[in-house]
Amino acid sequence: MAEKKIPFYKLIIEAPKGFQHSILLKYPEEGRINTLHVQVVNSQVFGKLLSIMFKVLTSGGFLRGVVFNYKKYHTKIFRPGNQLYIRGKVERNDYGLQIVNPVTTKPSNEIVPIYKDQKIKEMVETHLTYENMKKFGIPYRIIHAILELHRYPTDEVVAYFEKNGKFPPNILYALKFVEAFYYIKNTRSNIREYPPIERLENSPDEWIASLPFQLTNDQLQAIQEIRKDFQSNTATRRIVVGDVGSGKTMVILASIVMAYPHKSILMAPTSILAEQLYEEANKFLPPYFKIELLTSRTSKRVDLENFHLLIGTHAVLYRELPTAPLVIVDEQHRFGTIHRKKLEELVSQGEKRPHYLQFSATPIPRTQAMINGAFIKTSLIEEIPFQKNIQTEILFSKDFPKLMEKIREEISKNHQIAIIYPLVQESEKINYKSLEESEEFWKNNFEGVYITHGKDRDKEKILKEFRENGNILLATTVVEVGISLPRLTTIVIVGAERLGLATLHQLRGRVGRTGLQSYCYLYTKSENSESIERLQEFAKTMNGFDIASLDLKNRKGGDIVKGIKQSGETFKWLDISSDIDVVQDVLRELEIAKSEHSEI
């Protein structure tokens, strides 16, 4: 098989596009290809159409036939009194059952799968055997379904396919299973393991007990998983995915406690986030921890030798760093692969590597998290320490006076408002005002209006000033991730239908951070019913993991997720937004095989 261009697993999932068969049926079956033994009762010509009435000899029923653009030979074949075998798709119309353009055939019990080209057909016949699939590690029940599709298709399979335009559930499940099985198995086989710089064995229990609040079960579970990683003989790679407001910072700090007295380095994407983490670390870590902060704005000298925790931005990548047994990257998707790899290499020690934790506040579909486990261990934090009270509403142009009244009411309570625009400057392509066009209106009507956007070099400074003194923030999605604005209770998202649901969820997560009654307004001019329905679905749930699955379905790319497969590749059958049962089944099979010392 090695010399073939099509990988074996791709051959398995290269399903037939149809089936050639002439199985004699006793009764006509609506919605599928039929082969029937009939007698022509009568035939009539209407212009270019030949209308035929057949009697089905095996059942005694009647069936109409229609031949469009008939030829002279059709009148001879379908002459009244003739008995013959005909083949064609049976459909129902106002006059009963009929076959359009029936052809004569010979009955046969053979069913032949039809492929997109002859090469695939030949490869299936040569290589797709029980023995080869067993060697590949596929369980028997899946092999049976695959053979039923490719090698020995039954009339039941063909009938289901022709009536429904898709394969029966057991075969569809098998195709999904093989795809997930190959991906996870192949990914695992390519992972290289390294010894850790240090086994990190400090218990976090005393520190957890000292906190002024209880951690959620999900936080405790993530900490326990990390603790197990730290005590292994392999440098771990784990991503912790927390929903907005799930308290992932406490899991970060618990990891640092477990690394004590060894060094930990924590990298954040912006100075403002690094400073927030620095404040949290000083607030919650034991007083004997030596904590340093390194950003482009750091003015005091930073001791890069004698610390327990170094928190920094990209600035840490351009300094001589000591060996550190623990590296943590917060908001990991905001860094490129090169940045993350460089930090790991900076603090490595020969073949030994640091334990490497990545944290993300962008929920992913649960199925994706399980598949991610093939190449990086994954923890999910779904529980929220306190339930946010956020009311989500869809607004249209007619609702603007109501919105203005709400903004004034919130400002009177010393609360803050963020208005998120889809673009900075005017554009003819978008039916919404830009940030620059709207600035004058808000400044004429309100005091304490601040403005920033992604390309604004002073955005971090402006966000800090707004946090202390502002009423209204006009911005683009720059406020999407991580920034703490305790007084922010209202967010208005202009052109909400233009954003993915995951981004909307991140933006909504900026409000209600301290338990205040909060509001998320989705402003749209769209009249598209699908767009409105999508926003309505979003408004109904606050769970980021459910929203991630919804987002995937709405993008109509239910099988492609950045980070799972290489750019340009997709899963052909597996749907990441919903096929969690398939992935669980694959993982179980791989664990069974592993425990039996099979070569997986």
Coordinates of C-alpha atoms in Angstrom, one line a residue:
M1 CA 0.0 0.0 0.0
A2 CA 2.9 2.3 0.6
E3 CA 3.4 3.1 -3.1
K4 CA -0.2 4.2 -3.5
K5 CA -1.0 7.9 -3.5
I6 CA -4.2 7.6 -1.4
P7 CA -3.7 6.9 2.3
F8 CA -5.5 3.8 3.6
Y9 CA -7.8 5.7 5.9
K10 CA -8.8 8.0 3.0
L11 CA -9.7 5.0 0.9
I12 CA -12.0 3.8 3.7
I13 CA -13.8 7.1 3.9
E14 CA -14.0 7.6 0.1
A15 CA -17.7 6.4 0.1
P16 CA -19.4 5.4 -3.1
K17 CA -21.5 8.1 -4.9
G18 CA -24.2 5.5 -5.6
F19 CA -24.9 1.9 -6.4
Q20 CA -25.5 0.0 -9.7
H21 CA -28.0 -2.8 -9.1
S22 CA -30.9 -4.7 -10.7
I23 CA -32.4 -6.5 -7.7
L24 CA -35.9 -7.7 -8.6
L25 CA -38.5 -6.2 -6.2
K26 CA -42.0 -7.7 -5.6
Y27 CA -43.7 -4.4 -4.9
P28 CA -42.7 -0.9 -6.2
E29 CA -40.8 1.1 -3.6
E30 CA -41.3 4.8 -3.7
G31 CA -38.2 7.1 -3.6
R32 CA -35.6 4.5 -4.8
I33 CA -34.3 2.7 -7.9
N34 CA -36.6 -0.2 -8.7
T35 CA -36.2 -3.3 -10.9
L36 CA -39.7 -4.7 -11.7
H37 CA -41.2 -7.5 -13.8
V38 CA -44.0 -5.8 -15.7
Q39 CA -46.4 -6.2 -18.6
V40 CA -47.3 -3.3 -20.8
V41 CA -51.0 -2.7 -20.6
N42 CA -51.2 0.3 -23.0
S43 CA -49.0 3.1 -24.4
Q44 CA -49.9 6.5 -25.9
V45 CA -48.0 9.2 -27.6
F46 CA -48.6 12.9 -26.6
G47 CA -46.3 15.1 -28.7
K48 CA -42.7 14.1 -27.7
L49 CA -43.9 12.2 -24.7
L50 CA -44.7 8.5 -24.5
S51 CA -47.0 7.5 -21.7
I52 CA -47.1 3.8 -20.6
M53 CA -49.2 1.9 -18.2
F54 CA -47.5 -1.1 -16.6
K55 CA -48.9 -4.0 -14.6
V56 CA -46.5 -5.3 -12.0
L57 CA -46.6 -9.0 -12.5
T58 CA -45.2 -9.9 -9.0
S59 CA -47.8 -7.9 -7.1
G60 CA -50.7 -7.3 -9.5
G61 CA -50.5 -3.5 -9.0
F62 CA -50.2 -0.8 -11.7
L63 CA -47.5 1.7 -12.4
R64 CA -47.2 4.6 -14.9
G65 CA -44.2 5.1 -17.1
V66 CA -43.1 8.3 -18.9
V67 CA -40.5 8.6 -21.6
F68 CA -39.6 12.2 -22.6
N69 CA -38.3 12.8 -26.2
Y70 CA -39.1 9.2 -27.0
K71 CA -37.5 7.4 -30.0
K72 CA -39.2 5.0 -32.4
Y73 CA -37.6 2.0 -30.7
H74 CA -39.4 2.9 -27.4
T75 CA -42.8 2.3 -29.1
K76 CA -41.5 -1.2 -30.0
I77 CA -40.1 -2.0 -26.6
F78 CA -43.2 -0.8 -24.7
R79 CA -45.8 -2.3 -27.1
P80 CA -49.0 -3.4 -25.3
G81 CA -48.8 -7.1 -24.2
N82 CA -44.9 -7.1 -23.9
Q83 CA -43.5 -8.6 -20.7
L84 CA -40.1 -7.2 -19.6
Y85 CA -37.9 -6.2 -16.7
I86 CA -37.7 -2.4 -16.3
R87 CA -35.4 -0.2 -14.0
G88 CA -35.8 3.3 -12.8
K89 CA -36.6 5.5 -9.8
V90 CA -40.2 5.3 -8.6
E91 CA -41.8 8.6 -7.5
R92 CA -45.3 9.5 -6.6
N93 CA -47.4 12.2 -8.3
D94 CA -51.1 13.2 -8.5
Y95 CA -51.8 10.1 -10.6
G96 CA -50.0 7.6 -8.4
L97 CA -46.6 5.9 -8.7
Q98 CA -44.6 6.4 -11.9
I99 CA -41.1 5.8 -13.4
V100 CA -39.6 8.6 -15.6
N101 CA -37.6 7.3 -18.5
P102 CA -37.6 3.5 -17.6
V103 CA -34.9 1.3 -19.1
T104 CA -35.0 -2.4 -19.8
T105 CA -32.7 -4.6 -17.8
K106 CA -31.9 -8.1 -16.6
P107 CA -32.5 -8.8 -12.9
S108 CA -29.5 -9.6 -10.8
N109 CA -28.8 -9.9 -7.1
E110 CA -25.4 -8.2 -7.5
I111 CA -25.0 -4.6 -6.1
V112 CA -22.0 -2.7 -7.4
P113 CA -20.8 0.5 -5.6
I114 CA -20.1 3.4 -8.0
Y115 CA -17.0 5.6 -7.3
K116 CA -15.9 8.9 -8.7
D117 CA -13.2 7.2 -10.7
Q118 CA -12.0 3.7 -11.7
K119 CA -8.7 4.0 -9.7
I120 CA -10.6 4.2 -6.4
K121 CA -12.8 1.3 -7.3
E122 CA -9.7 -0.9 -8.1
M123 CA -8.0 0.2 -4.9
V124 CA -11.1 -0.7 -2.8
E125 CA -11.3 -4.1 -4.4
T126 CA -7.6 -4.8 -3.8
H127 CA -6.8 -3.3 -0.4
L128 CA -10.1 -2.8 1.5
T129 CA -10.1 -6.1 3.3
Y130 CA -11.0 -7.3 6.8
E131 CA -7.4 -8.2 7.5
N132 CA -6.0 -4.8 6.4
M133 CA -8.5 -2.9 8.5
K134 CA -7.8 -5.1 11.5
K135 CA -4.1 -4.4 11.2
F136 CA -5.0 -0.7 11.1
G137 CA -6.6 -1.2 14.6
I138 CA -10.2 -0.6 13.6
P139 CA -12.7 -2.6 15.8
Y140 CA -14.8 -5.4 14.3
R141 CA -18.2 -3.6 14.4
I142 CA -16.7 -0.7 12.4
I143 CA -15.0 -3.0 9.9
H144 CA -18.4 -4.8 9.4
A145 CA -20.1 -1.5 8.6
I146 CA -17.3 -0.4 6.2
L147 CA -17.4 -3.7 4.4
E148 CA -21.2 -3.5 4.1
L149 CA -20.7 -0.1 2.4
H150 CA -17.8 -0.9 0.1
R151 CA -17.6 -4.6 -0.6
Y152 CA -20.9 -6.3 0.2
P153 CA -23.6 -3.7 0.1
T154 CA -27.0 -5.0 1.1
D155 CA -30.4 -4.0 -0.4
E156 CA -31.2 -2.4 2.9
V157 CA -28.2 -0.1 2.6
V158 CA -29.0 0.8 -1.0
A159 CA -32.7 1.4 -0.3
Y160 CA -31.9 3.7 2.6
F161 CA -29.3 5.6 0.5
E162 CA -31.7 6.0 -2.5
K163 CA -34.7 7.1 -0.4
N164 CA -32.8 9.5 2.0
G165 CA -29.8 10.7 -0.1
K166 CA -27.4 9.6 2.7
F167 CA -26.1 6.4 4.3
P168 CA -27.8 4.6 7.1
P169 CA -26.8 5.7 10.7
N170 CA -24.5 2.7 11.4
I171 CA -22.5 3.3 8.2
L172 CA -22.3 7.1 8.7
Y173 CA -21.1 6.4 12.3
A174 CA -18.4 4.1 11.0
L175 CA -17.1 6.7 8.5
K176 CA -16.9 9.3 11.3
F177 CA -15.2 6.8 13.6
V178 CA -12.5 5.9 11.1
E179 CA -11.8 9.6 10.4
A180 CA -11.5 10.5 14.1
F181 CA -9.6 7.2 14.8
Y182 CA -7.0 7.9 12.2
Y183 CA -6.5 11.6 13.2
I184 CA -6.1 10.9 16.9
K185 CA -3.9 7.8 16.4
N186 CA -1.7 9.5 13.8
T187 CA -1.3 12.7 15.9
R188 CA -0.4 10.7 19.0
S189 CA 2.3 8.8 17.1
N190 CA 4.0 12.0 16.0
I191 CA 4.3 13.5 19.5
R192 CA 7.8 13.7 20.9
E193 CA 8.1 13.5 24.7
Y194 CA 10.8 15.3 26.7
P195 CA 11.9 14.8 30.4
P196 CA 10.9 17.8 32.6
I197 CA 13.5 20.2 34.1
E198 CA 12.0 19.4 37.5
R199 CA 9.2 17.3 38.9
L200 CA 7.0 19.9 40.6
E201 CA 5.6 18.4 43.8
N202 CA 4.6 21.2 46.1
S203 CA 1.0 20.7 47.3
P204 CA -1.5 23.5 46.6
D205 CA -4.0 22.2 49.3
E206 CA -2.9 24.6 52.1
W207 CA -3.0 27.6 49.7
I208 CA -6.4 26.7 48.3
A209 CA -7.8 26.4 51.9
S210 CA -6.4 29.9 52.7
L211 CA -8.4 31.6 49.9
P212 CA -11.3 33.8 51.0
F213 CA -13.7 31.9 48.7
Q214 CA -14.3 28.4 47.5
L215 CA -13.0 27.3 44.1
T216 CA -15.5 25.6 41.8
N217 CA -15.4 21.9 41.0
D218 CA -14.1 22.6 37.5
Q219 CA -11.3 24.8 38.9
L220 CA -10.3 22.0 41.4
Q221 CA -10.5 19.4 38.7
A222 CA -8.1 21.4 36.4
I223 CA -5.7 21.9 39.3
Q224 CA -5.8 18.2 40.0
E225 CA -5.0 17.4 36.4
I226 CA -2.1 19.8 36.3
R227 CA -0.8 18.4 39.6
K228 CA -0.8 14.9 38.1
D229 CA 1.1 16.3 35.1
F230 CA 3.7 18.0 37.2
Q231 CA 4.5 14.7 39.1
S232 CA 5.1 12.7 35.9
N233 CA 8.4 11.9 34.2
T234 CA 7.4 13.8 31.1
A235 CA 7.3 17.6 30.5
T236 CA 3.6 18.3 30.2
R237 CA 1.8 20.3 27.5
R238 CA -1.7 21.3 28.6
I239 CA -4.3 23.9 27.6
V240 CA -6.8 25.1 30.1
V241 CA -9.9 26.5 28.4
G242 CA -12.1 28.6 30.6
D243 CA -15.4 30.2 29.9
V244 CA -15.6 34.0 30.3
G245 CA -15.5 34.7 34.0
S246 CA -14.7 31.1 35.0
G247 CA -11.8 32.0 37.2
K248 CA -8.9 30.6 35.2
T249 CA -6.5 33.1 37.0
M250 CA -6.9 31.1 40.2
V251 CA -5.8 27.9 38.3
I252 CA -2.8 29.8 37.0
L253 CA -1.9 30.8 40.5
A254 CA -2.4 27.3 41.8
S255 CA 0.0 26.0 39.2
I256 CA 2.6 28.6 40.3
V257 CA 2.2 27.5 43.9
M258 CA 2.8 23.9 42.9
A259 CA 6.0 24.9 41.2
Y260 CA 7.4 26.6 44.3
P261 CA 10.3 27.0 45.2
H262 CA 11.2 26.7 41.5
K263 CA 10.8 29.5 39.0
S264 CA 7.7 30.1 36.9
I265 CA 7.3 32.5 33.9
L266 CA 3.9 33.8 32.9
M267 CA 3.5 35.6 29.6
A268 CA 0.5 37.8 28.8
P269 CA -0.3 39.4 25.4
T270 CA -0.6 43.1 26.6
S271 CA 0.9 45.3 29.3
I272 CA -2.6 45.9 30.9
L273 CA -3.2 42.2 31.2
A274 CA 0.3 41.5 32.6
E275 CA -0.3 44.3 35.1
Q276 CA -3.7 42.8 36.1
L277 CA -2.1 39.4 36.6
Y278 CA 0.7 41.0 38.6
E279 CA -1.9 42.6 40.9
E280 CA -3.8 39.3 41.3
A281 CA -0.6 37.4 42.1
N282 CA 0.5 39.9 44.7
K283 CA -3.0 39.8 46.2
F284 CA -3.4 36.0 46.4
L285 CA 0.0 34.3 46.4
P286 CA 1.8 33.8 49.8
P287 CA 3.8 36.9 50.9
Y288 CA 7.1 35.0 50.7
F289 CA 6.8 34.8 46.8
K290 CA 9.2 37.0 45.0
I291 CA 7.2 38.4 42.0
E292 CA 8.6 40.4 39.1
L293 CA 6.9 42.3 36.3
L294 CA 8.5 42.9 33.0
T295 CA 6.8 44.9 30.2
S296 CA 7.9 47.5 27.7
R297 CA 6.7 50.1 30.2
T298 CA 8.6 48.7 33.2
S299 CA 10.7 51.5 34.6
K300 CA 12.3 49.8 37.7
R301 CA 15.1 47.3 37.3
V302 CA 13.8 43.7 37.1
D303 CA 15.8 41.0 38.9
L304 CA 15.8 38.2 36.3
E305 CA 17.8 35.8 38.6
N306 CA 16.1 35.8 41.9
F307 CA 12.3 35.4 41.5
H308 CA 9.7 32.8 42.0
L309 CA 7.3 34.3 39.4
L310 CA 8.1 36.5 36.4
I311 CA 5.1 38.0 34.7
G312 CA 5.7 39.8 31.4
T313 CA 4.7 40.5 27.8
H314 CA 6.6 39.8 24.6
A315 CA 9.4 41.8 26.4
V316 CA 10.5 38.6 28.2
L317 CA 11.5 37.1 24.8
Y318 CA 14.3 39.6 24.4
R319 CA 16.0 39.1 27.8
E320 CA 18.4 36.5 29.1
L321 CA 16.2 34.2 31.2
P322 CA 17.2 31.6 33.7
T323 CA 16.0 28.0 33.4
A324 CA 12.4 27.8 34.6
P325 CA 10.6 24.5 35.2
L326 CA 7.2 26.1 34.5
V327 CA 6.1 28.3 31.6
I328 CA 2.5 29.7 31.4
V329 CA 1.1 31.6 28.4
D330 CA -2.2 33.4 29.1
E331 CA -4.6 34.1 26.2
Q332 CA -2.4 31.8 24.2
H333 CA -4.3 32.4 20.9
R334 CA -3.0 36.0 21.0
F335 CA 0.6 34.8 20.5
G336 CA 2.1 33.2 17.4
T337 CA 3.5 29.7 17.4
I338 CA 7.0 31.3 17.1
H339 CA 6.6 33.4 20.2
R340 CA 5.3 30.5 22.3
K341 CA 8.1 28.2 21.1
K342 CA 10.8 30.8 21.7
L343 CA 9.8 31.3 25.3
E344 CA 9.9 27.5 25.8
E345 CA 13.4 27.3 24.3
L346 CA 14.7 30.2 26.3
V347 CA 14.1 28.5 29.6
S348 CA 14.9 24.9 28.5
Q349 CA 17.9 22.9 29.7
G350 CA 19.4 20.7 27.0
E351 CA 16.9 17.9 26.3
K352 CA 14.9 18.8 29.3
R353 CA 11.8 21.0 28.8
P354 CA 9.6 23.1 31.1
H355 CA 6.1 22.1 31.9
Y356 CA 4.1 24.2 29.5
L357 CA 0.6 25.5 30.3
Q358 CA -1.6 27.5 28.0
F359 CA -4.7 29.3 29.1
S360 CA -7.5 30.5 26.9
A361 CA -10.8 32.4 27.7
T362 CA -12.2 31.4 24.2
P363 CA -14.4 28.4 24.7
I364 CA -14.2 25.6 22.1
P365 CA -16.7 22.9 21.2
R366 CA -16.4 20.0 23.7
T367 CA -15.7 17.6 20.9
Q368 CA -12.8 19.7 19.7
A369 CA -11.4 19.7 23.2
M370 CA -11.5 15.9 23.2
I371 CA -9.8 15.7 19.8
N372 CA -7.2 18.3 20.9
G373 CA -6.3 15.8 23.6
A374 CA -4.5 13.8 20.9
F375 CA -1.7 16.4 20.8
I376 CA -2.2 18.5 23.9
K377 CA -3.9 17.7 27.2
T378 CA -7.0 19.7 27.7
S379 CA -8.9 20.9 30.7
L380 CA -12.3 22.7 30.5
I381 CA -13.6 25.2 33.1
E382 CA -17.3 25.6 32.5
E383 CA -18.6 26.5 36.0
I384 CA -18.8 30.2 36.8
P385 CA -17.9 31.1 40.5
F386 CA -20.9 33.4 40.6
Q387 CA -23.8 33.6 38.1
K388 CA -23.6 36.7 36.0
N389 CA -26.9 38.6 35.7
I390 CA -26.7 39.8 32.0
Q391 CA -29.8 40.5 30.0
T392 CA -29.2 40.1 26.2
E393 CA -31.5 41.9 23.8
I394 CA -31.6 42.4 20.0
L395 CA -32.1 46.1 19.1
F396 CA -33.2 47.6 15.8
S397 CA -33.1 51.2 14.6
K398 CA -36.6 51.9 16.1
D399 CA -35.2 51.0 19.6
F400 CA -32.6 53.8 19.6
P401 CA -34.5 56.1 21.9
K402 CA -34.9 53.3 24.4
L403 CA -31.2 52.6 24.3
M404 CA -30.4 56.3 24.9
E405 CA -32.6 56.3 28.0
K406 CA -30.9 53.1 29.3
I407 CA -27.4 54.6 28.8
R408 CA -28.4 57.7 30.8
E409 CA -29.9 55.6 33.6
E410 CA -26.7 53.5 33.9
I411 CA -24.4 56.6 33.9
S412 CA -26.5 58.1 36.7
K413 CA -25.6 54.9 38.8
N414 CA -21.9 55.6 38.1
H415 CA -21.8 52.6 35.8
Q416 CA -20.0 52.5 32.4
I417 CA -21.0 51.7 28.9
A418 CA -19.0 50.3 25.9
I419 CA -20.2 50.8 22.4
I420 CA -18.5 48.5 19.9
Y421 CA -18.3 49.5 16.3
P422 CA -17.5 47.2 13.3
L423 CA -14.9 49.6 11.8
V424 CA -12.9 52.7 12.5
Q425 CA -13.4 54.7 9.4
E426 CA -16.3 55.2 7.0
S427 CA -16.9 52.5 4.4
E428 CA -19.4 52.2 1.6
K429 CA -19.4 48.4 2.0
I430 CA -20.9 48.4 5.5
N431 CA -24.3 49.8 6.3
Y432 CA -23.2 51.1 9.7
K433 CA -21.6 54.3 11.0
S434 CA -17.9 54.0 11.9
L435 CA -16.2 54.9 15.1
E436 CA -15.0 58.2 13.7
E437 CA -18.4 59.1 12.2
S438 CA -20.1 58.5 15.6
E439 CA -17.6 60.2 17.8
E440 CA -19.2 63.7 17.5
F441 CA -22.7 62.5 18.4
W442 CA -21.7 60.8 21.6
K443 CA -19.4 63.7 22.7
N444 CA -22.2 66.2 22.1
N445 CA -24.6 64.2 24.2
F446 CA -22.4 62.8 27.0
E447 CA -19.4 63.7 29.1
G448 CA -16.5 61.3 29.8
V449 CA -16.5 59.7 26.3
Y450 CA -13.3 57.8 25.5
I451 CA -12.3 56.3 22.1
T452 CA -9.8 53.6 21.1
H453 CA -9.3 50.8 18.5
G454 CA -6.9 48.0 17.7
K455 CA -4.4 50.2 15.8
D456 CA -4.4 52.9 18.5
R457 CA -0.9 52.9 20.0
D458 CA -2.3 54.5 23.2
K459 CA -5.1 52.0 23.6
E460 CA -3.9 50.5 26.9
K461 CA -3.4 54.0 28.4
I462 CA -6.9 55.1 27.2
L463 CA -8.5 51.9 28.6
K464 CA -6.8 52.6 32.0
E465 CA -8.0 56.2 32.0
F466 CA -11.5 55.1 31.0
R467 CA -11.6 52.5 33.8
E468 CA -10.9 55.3 36.3
N469 CA -12.8 58.3 34.9
G470 CA -15.0 57.4 31.9
N471 CA -18.7 57.0 31.2
I472 CA -18.7 55.8 27.6
L473 CA -16.1 53.9 25.7
L474 CA -16.3 53.9 21.9
A475 CA -14.2 51.0 20.6
T476 CA -13.7 48.2 18.1
T477 CA -13.3 44.6 19.4
V478 CA -10.1 45.7 21.2
V479 CA -12.0 45.1 24.5
E480 CA -12.8 41.5 23.5
V481 CA -10.4 39.7 25.8
G482 CA -9.3 39.9 29.4
I483 CA -9.5 43.6 30.4
S484 CA -11.0 44.2 33.8
L485 CA -13.6 47.0 33.8
P486 CA -15.4 46.6 37.1
R487 CA -18.0 49.4 36.6
L488 CA -18.9 48.3 33.0
T489 CA -22.6 47.2 33.0
T490 CA -23.7 47.8 29.5
I491 CA -22.2 46.8 26.1
V492 CA -23.8 47.8 22.8
I493 CA -22.5 45.8 19.8
V494 CA -23.2 47.6 16.5
G495 CA -23.6 45.3 13.5
A496 CA -23.8 42.3 15.8
E497 CA -24.8 40.0 12.9
R498 CA -21.3 40.6 11.4
L499 CA -19.5 38.9 14.2
G500 CA -19.0 35.3 15.1
L501 CA -21.0 34.1 18.2
A502 CA -17.7 33.3 20.0
T503 CA -16.6 37.0 19.6
L504 CA -20.0 38.2 20.7
H505 CA -19.7 36.0 23.8
Q506 CA -16.2 37.5 24.6
L507 CA -17.6 41.0 24.3
R508 CA -20.6 40.2 26.4
G509 CA -18.2 38.8 29.0
R510 CA -16.8 42.3 29.6
V511 CA -19.9 43.3 31.6
G512 CA -21.1 42.2 34.9
R513 CA -17.6 41.2 36.2
T514 CA -18.6 42.2 39.8
G515 CA -22.1 40.8 39.9
L516 CA -24.0 44.0 38.9
Q517 CA -27.1 43.7 36.8
S518 CA -25.8 44.1 33.3
Y519 CA -27.0 44.4 29.7
C520 CA -25.8 43.3 26.3
Y521 CA -27.5 45.0 23.3
L522 CA -27.1 43.4 19.9
Y523 CA -27.8 46.2 17.4
T524 CA -28.6 45.1 13.9
K525 CA -30.0 46.5 10.6
S526 CA -30.2 43.1 9.1
E527 CA -33.5 41.8 7.8
N528 CA -32.1 38.3 7.1
S529 CA -34.1 35.8 9.1
E530 CA -31.2 33.5 9.5
S531 CA -29.0 36.3 11.0
I532 CA -31.8 37.3 13.4
E533 CA -32.4 33.7 14.4
R534 CA -28.7 33.2 15.0
L535 CA -28.6 36.3 17.4
Q536 CA -31.8 34.9 19.1
E537 CA -30.0 31.6 19.7
F538 CA -27.0 33.5 21.2
A539 CA -29.3 35.6 23.5
K540 CA -30.8 32.4 25.0
T541 CA -27.5 31.0 26.5
M542 CA -24.6 32.2 28.6
N543 CA -22.6 29.0 28.3
G544 CA -19.5 29.6 26.1
F545 CA -19.0 26.0 25.2
D546 CA -22.6 25.7 23.9
I547 CA -22.0 29.0 22.0
A548 CA -18.8 27.6 20.4
S549 CA -20.8 24.6 19.0
L550 CA -23.5 27.0 17.8
D551 CA -20.9 29.2 16.1
L552 CA -19.5 26.2 14.3
K553 CA -22.9 25.1 13.0
N554 CA -23.8 28.6 11.9
R555 CA -20.6 29.0 10.0
K556 CA -21.7 25.9 8.0
G557 CA -18.2 24.5 8.5
G558 CA -19.2 22.0 11.1
D559 CA -16.1 20.0 10.5
I560 CA -13.2 22.5 10.4
V561 CA -11.7 24.1 13.4
K562 CA -8.5 26.1 13.4
G563 CA -6.0 24.3 15.5
I564 CA -7.4 20.8 14.8
K565 CA -6.4 20.2 11.2
Q566 CA -3.9 22.0 9.0
S567 CA -5.2 25.0 7.1
G568 CA -7.1 23.9 4.0
E569 CA -8.0 20.5 5.5
T570 CA -11.4 19.5 6.8
F571 CA -13.0 16.4 8.3
K572 CA -15.2 14.9 5.6
W573 CA -17.7 13.1 7.8
L574 CA -17.0 14.1 11.4
D575 CA -18.9 17.1 12.7
I576 CA -16.9 18.8 15.5
S577 CA -20.0 20.7 16.7
S578 CA -22.0 17.6 17.6
D579 CA -20.2 14.2 17.2
I580 CA -18.9 14.0 20.8
D581 CA -20.2 10.4 21.1
V582 CA -18.0 9.3 18.2
V583 CA -14.8 10.8 19.6
Q584 CA -15.5 9.3 23.1
D585 CA -15.9 5.9 21.4
V586 CA -12.6 6.3 19.5
L587 CA -10.8 7.4 22.7
R588 CA -12.2 4.3 24.6
E589 CA -11.1 2.0 21.8
L590 CA -7.6 3.5 21.8
E591 CA -7.3 3.1 25.6
I592 CA -8.4 -0.5 25.4
A593 CA -5.9 -1.2 22.7
K594 CA -3.2 0.6 24.7
S595 CA -3.9 -1.5 27.8
E596 CA -3.7 -4.7 25.7
H597 CA -0.2 -3.5 24.5
S598 CA -1.4 -3.4 20.9
E599 CA 0.7 -1.4 18.5
I600 CA -1.5 1.7 18.2

